[in-house]
Tab-separated table of C-alpha atoms in Angstrom:
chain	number	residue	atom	x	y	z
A	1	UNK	CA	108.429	116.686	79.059
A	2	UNK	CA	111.950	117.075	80.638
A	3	UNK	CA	113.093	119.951	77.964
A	4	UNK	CA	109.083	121.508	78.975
A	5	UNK	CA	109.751	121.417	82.500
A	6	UNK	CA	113.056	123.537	81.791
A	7	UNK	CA	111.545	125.989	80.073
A	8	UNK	CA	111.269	129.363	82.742
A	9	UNK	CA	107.754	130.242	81.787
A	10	UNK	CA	106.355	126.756	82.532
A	11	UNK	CA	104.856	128.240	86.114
A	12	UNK	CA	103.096	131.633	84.719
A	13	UNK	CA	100.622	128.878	84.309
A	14	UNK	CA	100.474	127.101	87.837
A	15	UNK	CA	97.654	124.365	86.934
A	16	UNK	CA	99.704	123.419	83.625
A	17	UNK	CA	102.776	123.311	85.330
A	18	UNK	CA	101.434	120.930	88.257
A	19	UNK	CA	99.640	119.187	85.379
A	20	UNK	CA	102.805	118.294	83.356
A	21	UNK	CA	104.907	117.516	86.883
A	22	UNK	CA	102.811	114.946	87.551
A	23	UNK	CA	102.415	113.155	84.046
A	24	UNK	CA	106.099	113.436	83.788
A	25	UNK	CA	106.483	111.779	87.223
A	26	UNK	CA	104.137	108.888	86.471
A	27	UNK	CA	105.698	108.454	83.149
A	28	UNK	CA	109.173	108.034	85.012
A	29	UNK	CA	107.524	105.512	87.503
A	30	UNK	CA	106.571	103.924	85.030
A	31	UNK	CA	109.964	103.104	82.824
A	32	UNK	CA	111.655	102.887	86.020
A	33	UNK	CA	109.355	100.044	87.122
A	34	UNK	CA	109.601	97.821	83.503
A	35	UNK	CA	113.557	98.725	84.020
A	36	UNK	CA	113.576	97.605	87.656
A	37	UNK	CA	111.933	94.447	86.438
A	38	UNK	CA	114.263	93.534	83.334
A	39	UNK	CA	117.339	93.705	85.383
A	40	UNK	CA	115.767	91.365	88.174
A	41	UNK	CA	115.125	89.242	85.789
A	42	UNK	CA	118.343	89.057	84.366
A	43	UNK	CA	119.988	88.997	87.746
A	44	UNK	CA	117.431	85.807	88.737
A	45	UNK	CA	118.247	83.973	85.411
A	46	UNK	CA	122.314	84.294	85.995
A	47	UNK	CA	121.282	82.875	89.702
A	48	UNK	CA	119.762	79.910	88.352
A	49	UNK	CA	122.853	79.466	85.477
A	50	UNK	CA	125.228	79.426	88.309
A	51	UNK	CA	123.046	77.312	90.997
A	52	UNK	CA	123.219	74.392	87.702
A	53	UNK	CA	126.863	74.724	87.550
A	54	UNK	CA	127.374	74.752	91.158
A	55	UNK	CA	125.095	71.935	91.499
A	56	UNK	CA	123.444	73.999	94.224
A	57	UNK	CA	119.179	73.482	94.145
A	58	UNK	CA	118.593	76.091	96.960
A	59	UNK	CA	119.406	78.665	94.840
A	60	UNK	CA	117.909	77.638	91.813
A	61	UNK	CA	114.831	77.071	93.771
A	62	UNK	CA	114.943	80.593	95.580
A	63	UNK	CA	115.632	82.231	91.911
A	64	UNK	CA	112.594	80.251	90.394
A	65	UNK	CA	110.720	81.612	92.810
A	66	UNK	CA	111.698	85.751	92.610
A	67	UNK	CA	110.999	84.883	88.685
A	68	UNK	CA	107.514	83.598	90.018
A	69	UNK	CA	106.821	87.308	92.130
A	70	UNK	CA	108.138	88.880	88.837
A	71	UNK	CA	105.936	87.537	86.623
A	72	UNK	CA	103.072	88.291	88.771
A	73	UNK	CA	103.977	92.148	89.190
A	74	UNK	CA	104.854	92.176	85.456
A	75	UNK	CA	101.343	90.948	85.444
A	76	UNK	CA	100.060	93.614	87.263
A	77	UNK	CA	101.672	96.588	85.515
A	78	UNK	CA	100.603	94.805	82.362
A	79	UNK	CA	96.889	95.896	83.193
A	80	UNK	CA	97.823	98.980	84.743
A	81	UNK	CA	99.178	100.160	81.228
A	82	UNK	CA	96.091	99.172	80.043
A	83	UNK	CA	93.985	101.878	82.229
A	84	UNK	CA	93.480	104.163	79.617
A	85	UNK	CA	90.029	105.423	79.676
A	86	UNK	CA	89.462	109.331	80.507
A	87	UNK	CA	89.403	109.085	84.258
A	88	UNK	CA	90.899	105.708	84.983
A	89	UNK	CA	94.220	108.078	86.456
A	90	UNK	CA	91.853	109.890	88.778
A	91	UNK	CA	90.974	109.195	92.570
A	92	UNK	CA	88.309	107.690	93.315
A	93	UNK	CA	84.780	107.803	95.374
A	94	UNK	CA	83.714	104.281	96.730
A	95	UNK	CA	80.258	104.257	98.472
A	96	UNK	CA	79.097	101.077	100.612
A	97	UNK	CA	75.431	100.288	101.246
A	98	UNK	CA	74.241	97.425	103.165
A	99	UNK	CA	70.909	95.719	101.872
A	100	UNK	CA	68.284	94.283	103.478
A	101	UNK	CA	68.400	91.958	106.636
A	102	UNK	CA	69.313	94.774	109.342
A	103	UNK	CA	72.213	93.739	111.678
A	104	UNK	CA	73.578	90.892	109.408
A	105	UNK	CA	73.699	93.266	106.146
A	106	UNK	CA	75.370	95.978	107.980
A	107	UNK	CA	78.160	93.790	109.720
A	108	UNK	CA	78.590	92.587	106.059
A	109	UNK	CA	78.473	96.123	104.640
A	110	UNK	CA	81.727	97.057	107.611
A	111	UNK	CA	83.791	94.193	106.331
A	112	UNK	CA	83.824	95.238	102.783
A	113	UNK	CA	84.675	98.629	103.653
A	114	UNK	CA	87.449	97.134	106.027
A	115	UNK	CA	88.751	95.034	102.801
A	116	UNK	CA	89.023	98.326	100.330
A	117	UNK	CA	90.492	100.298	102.890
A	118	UNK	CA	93.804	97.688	103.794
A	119	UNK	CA	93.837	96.939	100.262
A	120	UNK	CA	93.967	100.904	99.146
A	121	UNK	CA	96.539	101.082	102.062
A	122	UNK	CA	99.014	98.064	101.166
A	123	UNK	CA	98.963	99.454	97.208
A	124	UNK	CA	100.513	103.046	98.042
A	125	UNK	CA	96.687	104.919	98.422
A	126	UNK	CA	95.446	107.006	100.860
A	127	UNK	CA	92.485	107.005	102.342
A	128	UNK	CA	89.890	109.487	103.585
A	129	UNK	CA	86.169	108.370	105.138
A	130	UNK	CA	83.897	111.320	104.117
A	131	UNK	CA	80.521	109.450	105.539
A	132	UNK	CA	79.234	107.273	107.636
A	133	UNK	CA	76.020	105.788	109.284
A	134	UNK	CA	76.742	103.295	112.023
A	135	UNK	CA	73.957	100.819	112.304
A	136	UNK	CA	71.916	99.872	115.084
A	137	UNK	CA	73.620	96.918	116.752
A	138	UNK	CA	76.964	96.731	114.745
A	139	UNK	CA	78.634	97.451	111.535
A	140	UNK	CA	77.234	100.479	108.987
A	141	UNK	CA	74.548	101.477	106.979
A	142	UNK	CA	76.187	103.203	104.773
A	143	UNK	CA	79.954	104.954	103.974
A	144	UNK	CA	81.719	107.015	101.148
A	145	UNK	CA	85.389	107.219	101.438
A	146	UNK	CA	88.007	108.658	98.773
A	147	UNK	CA	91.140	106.871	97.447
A	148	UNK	CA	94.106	109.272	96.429
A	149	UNK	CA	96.427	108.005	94.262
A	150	UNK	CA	97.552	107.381	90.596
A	151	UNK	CA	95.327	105.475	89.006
A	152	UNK	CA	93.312	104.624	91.952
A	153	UNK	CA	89.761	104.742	89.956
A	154	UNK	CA	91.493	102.771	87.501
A	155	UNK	CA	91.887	100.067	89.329
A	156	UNK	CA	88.317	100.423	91.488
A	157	UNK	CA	86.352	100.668	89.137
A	158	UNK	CA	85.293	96.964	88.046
A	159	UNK	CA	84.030	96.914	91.699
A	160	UNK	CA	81.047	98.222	91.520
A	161	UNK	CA	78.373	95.648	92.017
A	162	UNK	CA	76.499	93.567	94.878
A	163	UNK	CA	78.759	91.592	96.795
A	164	UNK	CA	77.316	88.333	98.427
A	165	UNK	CA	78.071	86.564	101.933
A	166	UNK	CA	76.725	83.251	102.643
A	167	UNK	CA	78.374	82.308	107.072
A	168	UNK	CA	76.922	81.016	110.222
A	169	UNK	CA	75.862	84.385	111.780
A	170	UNK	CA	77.273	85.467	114.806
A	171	UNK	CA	74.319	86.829	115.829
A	172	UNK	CA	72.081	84.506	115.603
A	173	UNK	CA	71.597	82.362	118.648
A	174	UNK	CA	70.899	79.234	116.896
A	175	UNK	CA	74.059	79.374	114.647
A	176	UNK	CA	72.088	79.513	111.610
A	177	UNK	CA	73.722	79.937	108.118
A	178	UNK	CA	72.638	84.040	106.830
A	179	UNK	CA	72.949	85.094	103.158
A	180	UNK	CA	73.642	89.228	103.557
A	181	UNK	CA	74.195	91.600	100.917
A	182	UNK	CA	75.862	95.157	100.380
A	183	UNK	CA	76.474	97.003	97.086
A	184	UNK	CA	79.539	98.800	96.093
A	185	UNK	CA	79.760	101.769	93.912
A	186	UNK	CA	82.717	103.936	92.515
A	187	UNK	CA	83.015	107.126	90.454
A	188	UNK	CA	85.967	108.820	90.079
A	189	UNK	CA	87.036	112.170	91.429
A	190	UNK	CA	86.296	114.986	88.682
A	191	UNK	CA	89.750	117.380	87.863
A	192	UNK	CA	89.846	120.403	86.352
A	193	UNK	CA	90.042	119.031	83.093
A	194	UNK	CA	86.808	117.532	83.298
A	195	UNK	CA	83.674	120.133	83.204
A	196	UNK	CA	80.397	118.921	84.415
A	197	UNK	CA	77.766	121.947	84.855
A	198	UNK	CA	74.840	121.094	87.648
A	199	UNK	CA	71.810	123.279	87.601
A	200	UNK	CA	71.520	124.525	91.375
A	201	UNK	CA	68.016	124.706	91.274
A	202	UNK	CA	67.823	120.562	90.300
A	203	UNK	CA	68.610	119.398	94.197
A	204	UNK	CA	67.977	119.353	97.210
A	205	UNK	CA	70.450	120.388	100.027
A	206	UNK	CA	69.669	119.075	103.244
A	207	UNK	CA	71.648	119.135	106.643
A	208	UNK	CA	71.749	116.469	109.226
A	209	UNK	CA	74.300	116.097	112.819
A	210	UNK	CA	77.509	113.990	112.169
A	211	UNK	CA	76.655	110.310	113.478
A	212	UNK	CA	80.474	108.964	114.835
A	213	UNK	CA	81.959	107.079	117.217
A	214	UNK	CA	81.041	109.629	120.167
A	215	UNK	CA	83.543	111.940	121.926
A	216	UNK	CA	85.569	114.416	120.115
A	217	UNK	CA	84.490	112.728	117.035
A	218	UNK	CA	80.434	113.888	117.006
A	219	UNK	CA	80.150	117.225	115.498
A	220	UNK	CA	78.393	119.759	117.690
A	221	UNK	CA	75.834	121.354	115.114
A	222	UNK	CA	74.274	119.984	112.347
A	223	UNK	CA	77.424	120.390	109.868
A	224	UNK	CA	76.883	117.234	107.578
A	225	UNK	CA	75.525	118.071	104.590
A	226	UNK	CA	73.403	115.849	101.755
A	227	UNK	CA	72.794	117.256	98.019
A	228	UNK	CA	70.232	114.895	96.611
A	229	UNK	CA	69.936	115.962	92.395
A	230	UNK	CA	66.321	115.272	91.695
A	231	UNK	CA	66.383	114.690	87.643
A	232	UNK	CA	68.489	111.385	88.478
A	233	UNK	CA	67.411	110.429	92.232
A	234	UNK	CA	71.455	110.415	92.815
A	235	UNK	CA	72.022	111.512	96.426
A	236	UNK	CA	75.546	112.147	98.348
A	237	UNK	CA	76.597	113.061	101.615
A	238	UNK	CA	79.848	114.401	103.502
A	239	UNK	CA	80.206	115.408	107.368
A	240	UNK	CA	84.342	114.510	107.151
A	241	UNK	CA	84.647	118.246	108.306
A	242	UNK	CA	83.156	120.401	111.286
A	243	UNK	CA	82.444	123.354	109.073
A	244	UNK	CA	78.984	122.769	106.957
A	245	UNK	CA	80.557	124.749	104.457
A	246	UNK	CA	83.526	122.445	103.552
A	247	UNK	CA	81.488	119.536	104.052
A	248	UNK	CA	78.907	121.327	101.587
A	249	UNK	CA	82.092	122.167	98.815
A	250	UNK	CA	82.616	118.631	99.404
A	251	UNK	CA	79.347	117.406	98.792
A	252	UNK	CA	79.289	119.437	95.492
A	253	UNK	CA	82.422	117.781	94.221
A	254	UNK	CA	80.802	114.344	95.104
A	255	UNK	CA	77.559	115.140	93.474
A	256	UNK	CA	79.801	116.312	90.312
A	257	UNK	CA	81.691	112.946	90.305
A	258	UNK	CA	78.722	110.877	90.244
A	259	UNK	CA	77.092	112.808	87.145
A	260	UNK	CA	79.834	112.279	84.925
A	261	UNK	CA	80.466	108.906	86.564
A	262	UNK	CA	76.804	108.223	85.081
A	263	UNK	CA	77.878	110.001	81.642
A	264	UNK	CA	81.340	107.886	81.312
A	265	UNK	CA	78.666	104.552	81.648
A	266	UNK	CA	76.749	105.742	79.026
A	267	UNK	CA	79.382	105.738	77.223
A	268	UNK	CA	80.869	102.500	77.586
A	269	UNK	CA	79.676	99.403	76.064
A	270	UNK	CA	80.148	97.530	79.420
A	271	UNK	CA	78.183	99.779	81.341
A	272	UNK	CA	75.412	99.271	84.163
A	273	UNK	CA	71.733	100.124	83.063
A	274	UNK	CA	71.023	101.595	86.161
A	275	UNK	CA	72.442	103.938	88.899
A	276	UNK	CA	73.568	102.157	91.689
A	277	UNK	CA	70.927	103.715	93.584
A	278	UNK	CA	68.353	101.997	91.726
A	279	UNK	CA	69.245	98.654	91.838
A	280	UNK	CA	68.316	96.109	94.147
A	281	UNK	CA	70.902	94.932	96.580
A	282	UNK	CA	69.878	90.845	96.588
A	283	UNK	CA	69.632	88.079	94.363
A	284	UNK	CA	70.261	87.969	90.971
A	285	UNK	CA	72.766	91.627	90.800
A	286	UNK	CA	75.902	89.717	92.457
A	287	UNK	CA	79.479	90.309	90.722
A	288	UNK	CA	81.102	87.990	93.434
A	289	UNK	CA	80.253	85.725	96.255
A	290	UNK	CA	81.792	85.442	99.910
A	291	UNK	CA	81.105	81.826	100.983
A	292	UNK	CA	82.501	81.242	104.669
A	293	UNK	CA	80.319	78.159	105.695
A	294	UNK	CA	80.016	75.380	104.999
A	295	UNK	CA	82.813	75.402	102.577
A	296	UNK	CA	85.134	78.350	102.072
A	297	UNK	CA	85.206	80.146	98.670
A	298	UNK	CA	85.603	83.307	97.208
A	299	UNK	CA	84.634	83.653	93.342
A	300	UNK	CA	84.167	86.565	91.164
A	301	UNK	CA	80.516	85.411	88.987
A	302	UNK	CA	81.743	87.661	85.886
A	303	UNK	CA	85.813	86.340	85.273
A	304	UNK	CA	85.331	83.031	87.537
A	305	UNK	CA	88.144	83.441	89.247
A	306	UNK	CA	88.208	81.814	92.416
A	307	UNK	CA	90.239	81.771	96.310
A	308	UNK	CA	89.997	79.222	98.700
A	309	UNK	CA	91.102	81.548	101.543
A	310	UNK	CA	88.276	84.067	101.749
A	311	UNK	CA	89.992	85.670	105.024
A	312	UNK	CA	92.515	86.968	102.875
A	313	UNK	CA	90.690	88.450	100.504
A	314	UNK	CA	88.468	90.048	103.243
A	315	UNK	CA	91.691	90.971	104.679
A	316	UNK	CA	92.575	93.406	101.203
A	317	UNK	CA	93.750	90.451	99.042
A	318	UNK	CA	91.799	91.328	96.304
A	319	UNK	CA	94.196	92.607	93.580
A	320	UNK	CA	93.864	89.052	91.402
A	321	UNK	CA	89.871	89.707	91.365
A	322	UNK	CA	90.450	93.160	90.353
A	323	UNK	CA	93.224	92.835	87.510
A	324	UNK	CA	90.981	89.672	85.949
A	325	UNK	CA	87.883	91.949	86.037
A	326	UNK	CA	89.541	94.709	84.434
A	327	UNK	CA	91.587	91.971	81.956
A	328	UNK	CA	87.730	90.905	81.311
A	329	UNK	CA	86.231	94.398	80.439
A	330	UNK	CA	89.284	95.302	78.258
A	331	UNK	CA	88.958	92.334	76.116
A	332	UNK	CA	85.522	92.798	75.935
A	333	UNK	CA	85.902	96.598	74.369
A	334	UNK	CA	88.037	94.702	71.979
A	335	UNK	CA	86.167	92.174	70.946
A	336	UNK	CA	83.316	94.522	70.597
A	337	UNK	CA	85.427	96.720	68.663
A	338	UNK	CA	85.841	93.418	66.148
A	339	UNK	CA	83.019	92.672	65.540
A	340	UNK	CA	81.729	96.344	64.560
A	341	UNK	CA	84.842	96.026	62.317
């Protein structure tokens, strides 16, 4: 890749060029980071050599625990090298839908999009919100955002599911205990690598007024746009911009994503029956449970895995849920792969 990107005609071809910058720059990340980690490791081990001879504990112990941190980032890139599927390096569409039960479902629905978003930000993402519907009393009914980044699907993508909360609801005057639900659903962000064709005259383009915060925020005219594709009830919506025409482009790209998002399940031995849009947000379609009161307990219902401190995994700690789901769905493949063989 380094002798390619010396060669002079490399940018007649501007898409290939930006194409082989970037693998090249991910592949150097990515030696850099295994590098970065051997020497620390070395350097930690000498530490705790010369903390024995030196009799010295404090350093021992401080070495022991860098070692610790190492082995759980080694841990981490370990599954990361493992996100090889066709569009795990893509970024990545993330919808949120509250289910039923109004006011508590839609609080619920604004805390899981407050946990993706921190966690996207404290992992090197960016993040965009290209949709939202604010419900009645508080929280949302609804929101799409997009994570940009390396391998930002990649990592989403074992998300998808119905997330449970079990608390005492804060709006409920007689401090009863309220199971909500919201779903989750991600599809990655289609390149131009990836060629999905969409016959025009298959959906339904509707437009709709921005709903926001008020103020500068509210759009004016009617700019939002929704393209609903009727062969597969899938329906997507963008009012990020003022003009109806980029939110419209947008929409299109959106729509796009989802269709081969449904093609890449199809495709996969661990994938969904239905569209996200046709299952039901409640009992009995849960990938992980929020329990707040009377005892507090995240766990993940597909890997078991398990925190006692829920407000830090509301808070974007969620990357031990996330590598253990994907850890899960690659070993699956595998074993799958076995026992054809």
């Amino acid at each position: 890749m380094n002798n390619k990107a010396e060669d002079p005609n490399l940018w007649n071809d501007a898409t290939e060029a930006q194409k082989l910058m970037r693998e090249r720059q991910q592949l150097d990340d990515s030696i850099a980071g295994v590098k970065r980690l051997e020497q620390q490791m070395n350097d930690n081990i000498e530490l705790i050599e010369m903390g024995e001879d030196e009799g010295d504990a404090s350093i021992v112990k401080e070495a022991e625990d860098n070692l610790k941190a190492l082995k759980a980032e080694s841990g981490k890139l370990q599954v990361e090298a493992m996100l090889s599927g066709e569009a795990d390096g893509n970024d990545t569409y993330v919808e949120v839908h509250s289910g039923a039960g109004g006011t508590e479902s839609q609080d619920w629905a604004n805390m899981l999009l407050r946990m993706y978003t921190r966690w996207a930000e404290r992992s090197g993402f960016k993040v965009e919100v290209l949709e939202m519907h604010d419900g009645e009393e508080a929280g949302i009914k609804s929101a799409t955002i997009l994570i940009k980044g390396h391998n930002a699907y990649g990592w989403m993508k074992t998300e998808s599911g119905v997330h449970r909360l079990v608390r005492i609801s804060p709006y409920d005057s007689n401090a009863r205990r309220h199971t909500s639900f919201s779903s989750i659903w991600v599809y990655p962000v289609v390149d131009d690598s990836i060629q999905i064709d969409v016959n025009e005259s298959d959906c339904r383009i509707d437009t709709f007024r921005s709903s926001g915060a008020g103020g500068q925020h509210v759009n004016t005219t009617d700019s939002a746009v929704r393209i609903t594709h009727i062969p597969t009830g899938i329906a997507v919506a963008c009012q990020q911009e003022r003009s109806q025409h980029k939110n419209k482009a947008k929409a299109w790209e959106m729509l796009r994503a989802r269709l081969y998002e449904v093609e890449l399940k199809k495709r996969e031995e661990a994938a969904n029956a239905e569209a996200a849009s046709k299952t039901d947000i409640g009992w009995g379609h849960q990938i992980r449970s929020y329990v707040l009161q009377p005892y507090q307990l995240v766990k993940d219902l597909r890997t078991g895995v398990e925190s006692t401190a829920p407000d830090d995994v509301l808070n974007g700690d969620i990357s031990e849920f996330m590598e253990a789901a994907l850890a899960h769905r690659i070993s699956g493949k595998a074993d799958a792969v076995s026992d054809i063989d």
